[in-house]
Amino acid sequence: MRWDIFCKVIDNHGDVGVCWRLARALAAGGDAVRLWIDDASALAWMAPRGCPGVTVLRWHEDAAIAPEHLAPERAPDVLVEAFGCDPAAAVIAQIVQAMQSDGRKRCWINLEYLSAEPYVERLHGLPSPVFRGPGAGLTKHFFYPGFTPATGGLLREPDLMARRAAFDRAAWLARQGIEWRGERLVSLFSYEPPALRALLAQLRASPEPTRLIVTAGRAAAAVRALYPSGKAGGSLALSWLPHVPQDEFDHLLWSCDLNFVRGEDSLVRGLWAGAPLAWQIYPQDDDAHHMKLGAFLDWLEAPESLREFHYAWNGFSAQGLRLPDAPTLARWGSVLREARGRLLAQPDLASHLRRFVAQKS
Ligand code: TRH
């Protein structure tokens, strides 16, 4: 099958991160994928070696699309529009032309953002007729990723858990040049969390030594603003990770005893890692992200201590952040792994999507 995925980078790395992961998953199943993207710069570090079966195409203006990409025989079987990004009119016209010439139906999927809120189950799979533009007369379908069987599921490679089980963290840390003497490891991938200062101060003062592995970009800038020398002191050591490929980002999460994640894709990867996590949610207008965080914590069956930690980490509560003690952290880990077990019993997103497309074609 031929898939075209359209992606517009709004900000941060989630749009490209999810689209690249989906493209890889579809190509791994033997399909041909074109990823049309307006800003592919993050792929230079996220996916430096590319992926067999995936062609990345710069998507700027319709007029700039090379005619060979628009030949009717290269029309996709499935058009995936990521996060309502309005795919190129020229490719939509290509699909219409191909359908007219061979009479075969094509599918148009609107891939939505991940949420655990109840509306996801209601809206997943709904049709949306197209009335205007080159695609008038076609029907888009909403496809919602999610945490329950009535949604589109989550991206997960078939061999992920086997790779996770065989992972050697000491060897990985050594390869990254991270000196590890058995201290607690914490990863930080965040925006500018309101409680970052409190977290770092408590880690410094804790009797238990901790190494915080700080990811590149906004997390690194936020920590540097507090510790310009790059060193924290006390019980807290800092390691700075450059931007790494997606698989190495997984390895970071597999190495740590507590992961701070953000956005959506890293949240999912944190769930697969199975270690306790704290999620900094992407802020939305009208504080819609408050409900979204609550819905996730409900689905997770998070104990009160984990809820409070999330509210403090995201700046939703007046209560200060309290570093969990060892039994609390262990409890969070069990909750995470139970939730992961529920997810592993469900099909992954690419399998859901293939089945959905087969039904609609
Ligand atoms: O970067 P994000 O904050 O993305 C956000 C959210 O997706 C948000 O919902 C969206 O609306 C906004 O972007 C526009 O976080 P997220 O979703 O976790 O994506 C980060 C990606 O970057 C993920 O695929 C992991 C990858 N990554 C690496 O591959 N290597 C790295 O070194 C780092 C730091 C990240």
Short mmCIF file of N, CA and C in Angstrom, two decimals, residues 82-206:
data_model
loop_
_atom_site.label_atom_id
_atom_site.label_comp_id
_atom_site.label_asym_id
_atom_site.label_seq_id
_atom_site.Cartn_x
_atom_site.Cartn_y
_atom_site.Cartn_z
N ALA A 82 -2.07 14.87 9.47
CA ALA A 82 -1.77 14.86 10.91
C ALA A 82 -2.28 16.14 11.56
N PHE A 83 -3.07 16.01 12.58
CA PHE A 83 -3.50 17.12 13.43
C PHE A 83 -4.16 18.25 12.62
N GLY A 84 -5.00 17.87 11.67
CA GLY A 84 -5.79 18.83 10.90
C GLY A 84 -4.95 19.81 10.12
N CYS A 85 -3.88 19.32 9.46
CA CYS A 85 -2.92 20.27 8.87
C CYS A 85 -3.24 20.70 7.45
N ASP A 86 -4.36 20.22 6.87
CA ASP A 86 -4.74 20.70 5.54
C ASP A 86 -3.73 20.26 4.47
N PRO A 87 -3.84 19.05 3.97
CA PRO A 87 -2.83 18.54 3.02
C PRO A 87 -2.79 19.32 1.71
N ALA A 88 -1.73 19.13 0.96
CA ALA A 88 -1.54 19.86 -0.30
C ALA A 88 -2.69 19.57 -1.26
N ALA A 89 -3.27 20.64 -1.82
CA ALA A 89 -4.39 20.50 -2.76
C ALA A 89 -3.97 19.64 -3.96
N ALA A 90 -2.71 19.77 -4.37
CA ALA A 90 -2.25 19.02 -5.55
C ALA A 90 -2.31 17.52 -5.31
N VAL A 91 -2.02 17.08 -4.10
CA VAL A 91 -2.05 15.64 -3.81
C VAL A 91 -3.51 15.16 -3.69
N ILE A 92 -4.36 16.01 -3.14
CA ILE A 92 -5.78 15.65 -3.08
C ILE A 92 -6.32 15.49 -4.51
N ALA A 93 -5.93 16.43 -5.38
CA ALA A 93 -6.37 16.34 -6.78
C ALA A 93 -5.82 15.07 -7.43
N GLN A 94 -4.61 14.71 -7.06
CA GLN A 94 -3.99 13.48 -7.59
C GLN A 94 -4.81 12.25 -7.20
N ILE A 95 -5.30 12.26 -5.96
CA ILE A 95 -6.10 11.13 -5.48
C ILE A 95 -7.42 11.06 -6.26
N VAL A 96 -8.05 12.22 -6.42
CA VAL A 96 -9.34 12.25 -7.13
C VAL A 96 -9.15 11.73 -8.56
N GLN A 97 -8.07 12.18 -9.19
CA GLN A 97 -7.80 11.75 -10.57
C GLN A 97 -7.56 10.23 -10.63
N ALA A 98 -6.79 9.73 -9.67
CA ALA A 98 -6.50 8.29 -9.66
C ALA A 98 -7.79 7.49 -9.45
N MET A 99 -8.68 7.98 -8.58
CA MET A 99 -9.94 7.28 -8.32
C MET A 99 -10.81 7.27 -9.57
N GLN A 100 -10.78 8.39 -10.29
CA GLN A 100 -11.59 8.46 -11.52
C GLN A 100 -11.04 7.50 -12.57
N SER A 101 -9.71 7.36 -12.58
CA SER A 101 -9.16 6.53 -13.66
C SER A 101 -9.25 5.03 -13.34
N ASP A 102 -9.13 4.62 -12.07
CA ASP A 102 -9.20 3.16 -11.82
C ASP A 102 -10.43 2.73 -11.02
N GLY A 103 -11.23 3.71 -10.59
CA GLY A 103 -12.49 3.38 -9.90
C GLY A 103 -12.29 2.81 -8.50
N ARG A 104 -11.07 2.83 -7.98
CA ARG A 104 -10.79 2.27 -6.65
C ARG A 104 -10.86 3.37 -5.60
N LYS A 105 -11.50 3.04 -4.47
CA LYS A 105 -11.64 4.04 -3.40
C LYS A 105 -10.30 4.30 -2.70
N ARG A 106 -10.09 5.52 -2.25
CA ARG A 106 -8.92 5.86 -1.43
C ARG A 106 -9.44 6.37 -0.09
N CYS A 107 -8.55 6.33 0.90
CA CYS A 107 -8.96 6.70 2.26
C CYS A 107 -8.29 8.00 2.69
N TRP A 108 -8.99 8.83 3.40
CA TRP A 108 -8.44 10.11 3.90
C TRP A 108 -8.65 10.12 5.41
N ILE A 109 -7.55 10.10 6.12
CA ILE A 109 -7.59 10.00 7.59
C ILE A 109 -7.14 11.31 8.21
N ASN A 110 -7.91 11.79 9.18
CA ASN A 110 -7.48 12.95 9.96
C ASN A 110 -6.97 12.42 11.31
N LEU A 111 -5.65 12.33 11.45
CA LEU A 111 -5.05 11.80 12.69
C LEU A 111 -5.07 12.89 13.75
N GLU A 112 -5.69 12.60 14.87
CA GLU A 112 -5.89 13.62 15.91
C GLU A 112 -4.85 13.51 17.03
N TYR A 113 -4.91 14.47 17.94
CA TYR A 113 -4.02 14.47 19.12
C TYR A 113 -4.45 13.41 20.11
N LEU A 114 -3.49 12.97 20.89
CA LEU A 114 -3.75 11.95 21.92
C LEU A 114 -4.40 12.58 23.15
N SER A 115 -5.44 11.93 23.63
CA SER A 115 -6.03 12.35 24.89
C SER A 115 -6.76 11.16 25.50
N ALA A 116 -6.88 11.16 26.84
CA ALA A 116 -7.64 10.11 27.53
C ALA A 116 -9.05 10.58 27.84
N GLU A 117 -9.42 11.76 27.34
CA GLU A 117 -10.76 12.28 27.66
C GLU A 117 -11.85 11.46 26.96
N PRO A 118 -13.06 11.42 27.57
CA PRO A 118 -14.12 10.54 27.06
C PRO A 118 -14.55 10.85 25.62
N TYR A 119 -14.40 12.10 25.18
CA TYR A 119 -14.86 12.42 23.82
C TYR A 119 -14.12 11.62 22.76
N VAL A 120 -12.94 11.14 23.10
CA VAL A 120 -12.12 10.43 22.12
C VAL A 120 -12.83 9.16 21.63
N GLU A 121 -13.41 8.41 22.56
CA GLU A 121 -14.12 7.19 22.17
C GLU A 121 -15.34 7.55 21.31
N ARG A 122 -15.97 8.68 21.62
CA ARG A 122 -17.18 9.09 20.86
C ARG A 122 -16.84 9.50 19.43
N LEU A 123 -15.73 10.20 19.28
CA LEU A 123 -15.42 10.79 17.97
C LEU A 123 -14.55 9.90 17.09
N HIS A 124 -13.88 8.93 17.70
CA HIS A 124 -12.97 8.09 16.93
C HIS A 124 -13.73 7.38 15.79
N GLY A 125 -13.21 7.54 14.58
CA GLY A 125 -13.79 6.84 13.42
C GLY A 125 -14.90 7.58 12.72
N LEU A 126 -15.33 8.72 13.24
CA LEU A 126 -16.47 9.42 12.62
C LEU A 126 -16.09 9.97 11.25
N PRO A 127 -17.06 9.96 10.31
CA PRO A 127 -16.80 10.52 8.98
C PRO A 127 -17.00 12.03 8.96
N SER A 128 -16.34 12.69 8.04
CA SER A 128 -16.51 14.13 7.87
C SER A 128 -16.47 14.41 6.36
N PRO A 129 -17.66 14.57 5.73
CA PRO A 129 -17.69 14.79 4.28
C PRO A 129 -16.98 16.08 3.89
N VAL A 130 -16.28 16.05 2.78
CA VAL A 130 -15.56 17.23 2.30
C VAL A 130 -16.45 17.92 1.26
N PHE A 131 -16.76 19.19 1.49
CA PHE A 131 -17.68 19.91 0.60
C PHE A 131 -16.98 20.86 -0.36
N ARG A 132 -15.77 21.26 0.02
CA ARG A 132 -15.10 22.31 -0.77
C ARG A 132 -13.72 21.86 -1.22
N GLY A 133 -13.20 22.58 -2.21
CA GLY A 133 -11.81 22.36 -2.63
C GLY A 133 -11.68 21.15 -3.56
N PRO A 134 -10.44 20.78 -3.86
CA PRO A 134 -10.21 19.70 -4.84
C PRO A 134 -10.73 18.34 -4.36
N GLY A 135 -10.95 18.21 -3.05
CA GLY A 135 -11.41 16.92 -2.52
C GLY A 135 -12.92 16.86 -2.32
N ALA A 136 -13.65 17.86 -2.81
CA ALA A 136 -15.12 17.89 -2.61
C ALA A 136 -15.71 16.56 -3.08
N GLY A 137 -16.56 15.99 -2.23
CA GLY A 137 -17.17 14.70 -2.57
C GLY A 137 -16.49 13.55 -1.85
N LEU A 138 -15.25 13.76 -1.37
CA LEU A 138 -14.57 12.71 -0.60
C LEU A 138 -15.02 12.77 0.85
N THR A 139 -14.67 11.77 1.62
CA THR A 139 -14.99 11.76 3.06
C THR A 139 -13.71 11.51 3.85
N LYS A 140 -13.47 12.41 4.81
CA LYS A 140 -12.35 12.20 5.75
C LYS A 140 -12.88 11.38 6.91
N HIS A 141 -12.00 10.68 7.59
CA HIS A 141 -12.41 10.01 8.84
C HIS A 141 -11.49 10.45 9.97
N PHE A 142 -12.09 10.74 11.11
CA PHE A 142 -11.28 11.10 12.29
C PHE A 142 -10.70 9.84 12.90
N PHE A 143 -9.43 9.89 13.19
CA PHE A 143 -8.76 8.75 13.81
C PHE A 143 -8.07 9.25 15.08
N TYR A 144 -8.57 8.80 16.21
CA TYR A 144 -8.05 9.28 17.50
C TYR A 144 -7.19 8.22 18.18
N PRO A 145 -5.91 8.54 18.40
CA PRO A 145 -5.12 7.67 19.27
C PRO A 145 -5.77 7.64 20.66
N GLY A 146 -5.46 6.65 21.44
CA GLY A 146 -6.06 6.63 22.77
C GLY A 146 -5.61 5.44 23.58
N PHE A 147 -6.14 5.37 24.79
CA PHE A 147 -5.66 4.42 25.78
C PHE A 147 -6.61 3.23 25.97
N THR A 148 -7.75 3.24 25.27
CA THR A 148 -8.75 2.19 25.50
C THR A 148 -9.06 1.48 24.18
N PRO A 149 -9.66 0.28 24.26
CA PRO A 149 -9.91 -0.50 23.03
C PRO A 149 -10.82 0.21 22.02
N ALA A 150 -11.66 1.15 22.48
CA ALA A 150 -12.57 1.83 21.54
C ALA A 150 -11.92 3.02 20.84
N THR A 151 -10.62 3.19 20.97
CA THR A 151 -9.90 4.28 20.30
C THR A 151 -8.92 3.68 19.28
N GLY A 152 -8.11 4.55 18.69
CA GLY A 152 -7.13 4.08 17.70
C GLY A 152 -5.85 3.53 18.30
N GLY A 153 -5.73 3.49 19.62
CA GLY A 153 -4.55 2.89 20.26
C GLY A 153 -3.32 3.79 20.24
N LEU A 154 -2.20 3.21 20.57
CA LEU A 154 -0.93 3.95 20.69
C LEU A 154 0.13 3.30 19.80
N LEU A 155 1.04 4.14 19.31
CA LEU A 155 2.13 3.61 18.48
C LEU A 155 3.04 2.72 19.33
N ARG A 156 3.30 1.52 18.82
CA ARG A 156 4.16 0.57 19.56
C ARG A 156 4.74 -0.41 18.55
N GLU A 157 6.05 -0.52 18.49
CA GLU A 157 6.67 -1.44 17.55
C GLU A 157 6.49 -2.87 18.07
N PRO A 158 6.35 -3.85 17.16
CA PRO A 158 6.09 -5.23 17.60
C PRO A 158 7.18 -5.79 18.52
N ASP A 159 8.44 -5.37 18.30
CA ASP A 159 9.54 -5.94 19.10
C ASP A 159 9.93 -5.05 20.29
N LEU A 160 9.12 -4.05 20.58
CA LEU A 160 9.52 -3.04 21.58
C LEU A 160 9.81 -3.66 22.96
N MET A 161 8.90 -4.48 23.43
CA MET A 161 9.08 -4.99 24.80
C MET A 161 10.25 -5.98 24.88
N ALA A 162 10.50 -6.70 23.78
CA ALA A 162 11.66 -7.62 23.76
C ALA A 162 12.95 -6.81 23.81
N ARG A 163 12.99 -5.71 23.07
CA ARG A 163 14.19 -4.86 23.09
C ARG A 163 14.37 -4.23 24.47
N ARG A 164 13.24 -3.84 25.05
CA ARG A 164 13.26 -3.23 26.39
C ARG A 164 13.86 -4.22 27.41
N ALA A 165 13.42 -5.48 27.31
CA ALA A 165 13.86 -6.50 28.28
C ALA A 165 15.36 -6.80 28.12
N ALA A 166 15.86 -6.71 26.89
CA ALA A 166 17.27 -7.07 26.64
C ALA A 166 18.21 -5.88 26.84
N PHE A 167 17.66 -4.73 27.23
CA PHE A 167 18.45 -3.50 27.29
C PHE A 167 19.46 -3.53 28.45
N ASP A 168 20.66 -3.06 28.16
CA ASP A 168 21.73 -3.02 29.17
C ASP A 168 22.02 -1.55 29.51
N ARG A 169 21.51 -1.10 30.65
CA ARG A 169 21.60 0.35 30.91
C ARG A 169 23.02 0.81 31.20
N ALA A 170 23.80 -0.01 31.89
CA ALA A 170 25.18 0.42 32.19
C ALA A 170 25.96 0.64 30.89
N ALA A 171 25.77 -0.28 29.95
CA ALA A 171 26.49 -0.17 28.67
C ALA A 171 26.02 1.08 27.92
N TRP A 172 24.72 1.33 27.96
CA TRP A 172 24.20 2.51 27.23
C TRP A 172 24.75 3.80 27.84
N LEU A 173 24.71 3.87 29.17
CA LEU A 173 25.19 5.09 29.84
C LEU A 173 26.67 5.32 29.52
N ALA A 174 27.44 4.23 29.52
CA ALA A 174 28.87 4.35 29.21
C ALA A 174 29.05 4.88 27.78
N ARG A 175 28.22 4.37 26.86
CA ARG A 175 28.33 4.83 25.46
C ARG A 175 28.01 6.32 25.32
N GLN A 176 27.14 6.81 26.20
CA GLN A 176 26.80 8.25 26.15
C GLN A 176 27.83 9.10 26.89
N GLY A 177 28.80 8.44 27.52
CA GLY A 177 29.80 9.17 28.29
C GLY A 177 29.25 9.66 29.62
N ILE A 178 28.19 9.01 30.12
CA ILE A 178 27.59 9.42 31.40
C ILE A 178 28.21 8.55 32.50
N GLU A 179 28.86 9.23 33.43
CA GLU A 179 29.50 8.50 34.55
C GLU A 179 28.42 8.07 35.52
N TRP A 180 28.28 6.78 35.74
CA TRP A 180 27.21 6.32 36.63
C TRP A 180 27.79 5.39 37.68
N ARG A 181 27.60 5.78 38.93
CA ARG A 181 28.14 4.95 40.02
C ARG A 181 27.00 4.35 40.83
N GLY A 182 25.92 4.03 40.17
CA GLY A 182 24.80 3.35 40.84
C GLY A 182 23.82 4.30 41.49
N GLU A 183 24.01 5.62 41.34
CA GLU A 183 23.07 6.57 41.94
C GLU A 183 21.73 6.54 41.21
N ARG A 184 20.70 7.08 41.86
CA ARG A 184 19.38 7.16 41.24
C ARG A 184 19.47 8.00 39.96
N LEU A 185 18.82 7.52 38.89
CA LEU A 185 18.86 8.25 37.61
C LEU A 185 17.49 8.82 37.31
N VAL A 186 17.48 10.08 36.95
CA VAL A 186 16.23 10.77 36.61
C VAL A 186 16.44 11.47 35.26
N SER A 187 15.47 11.32 34.35
CA SER A 187 15.58 12.05 33.07
C SER A 187 14.68 13.26 33.11
N LEU A 188 15.08 14.30 32.38
CA LEU A 188 14.26 15.51 32.32
C LEU A 188 14.04 15.92 30.87
N PHE A 189 12.79 15.78 30.41
CA PHE A 189 12.35 16.31 29.11
C PHE A 189 11.11 17.14 29.44
N SER A 190 11.26 18.45 29.32
CA SER A 190 10.19 19.33 29.83
C SER A 190 10.19 20.64 29.07
N TYR A 191 9.19 21.48 29.37
CA TYR A 191 9.23 22.88 28.94
C TYR A 191 9.93 23.63 30.10
N GLU A 192 9.23 24.60 30.70
CA GLU A 192 9.81 25.33 31.84
C GLU A 192 8.89 25.05 33.03
N PRO A 193 9.02 23.91 33.68
CA PRO A 193 8.04 23.53 34.71
C PRO A 193 8.08 24.50 35.89
N PRO A 194 6.90 24.95 36.34
CA PRO A 194 6.86 25.89 37.46
C PRO A 194 7.58 25.35 38.70
N ALA A 195 7.59 24.03 38.87
CA ALA A 195 8.18 23.47 40.10
C ALA A 195 9.60 22.95 39.89
N LEU A 196 10.24 23.36 38.79
CA LEU A 196 11.60 22.84 38.52
C LEU A 196 12.57 23.22 39.64
N ARG A 197 12.51 24.49 40.05
CA ARG A 197 13.43 24.95 41.09
C ARG A 197 13.26 24.11 42.37
N ALA A 198 12.00 23.87 42.75
CA ALA A 198 11.72 23.09 43.96
C ALA A 198 12.23 21.66 43.80
N LEU A 199 12.02 21.08 42.64
CA LEU A 199 12.48 19.70 42.43
C LEU A 199 13.99 19.61 42.59
N LEU A 200 14.70 20.51 41.91
CA LEU A 200 16.17 20.42 41.94
C LEU A 200 16.71 20.69 43.34
N ALA A 201 16.08 21.63 44.04
CA ALA A 201 16.53 21.92 45.41
C ALA A 201 16.34 20.69 46.30
N GLN A 202 15.22 20.00 46.13
CA GLN A 202 14.98 18.81 46.97
C GLN A 202 15.92 17.66 46.61
N LEU A 203 16.22 17.54 45.33
CA LEU A 203 17.16 16.49 44.93
C LEU A 203 18.56 16.79 45.49
N ARG A 204 18.93 18.04 45.50
CA ARG A 204 20.25 18.44 46.07
C ARG A 204 20.33 18.10 47.55
N ALA A 205 19.20 18.33 48.24
CA ALA A 205 19.20 18.17 49.70
C ALA A 205 18.89 16.73 50.13
N SER A 206 18.50 15.89 49.19
CA SER A 206 18.08 14.53 49.53
C SER A 206 19.27 13.71 50.03
#
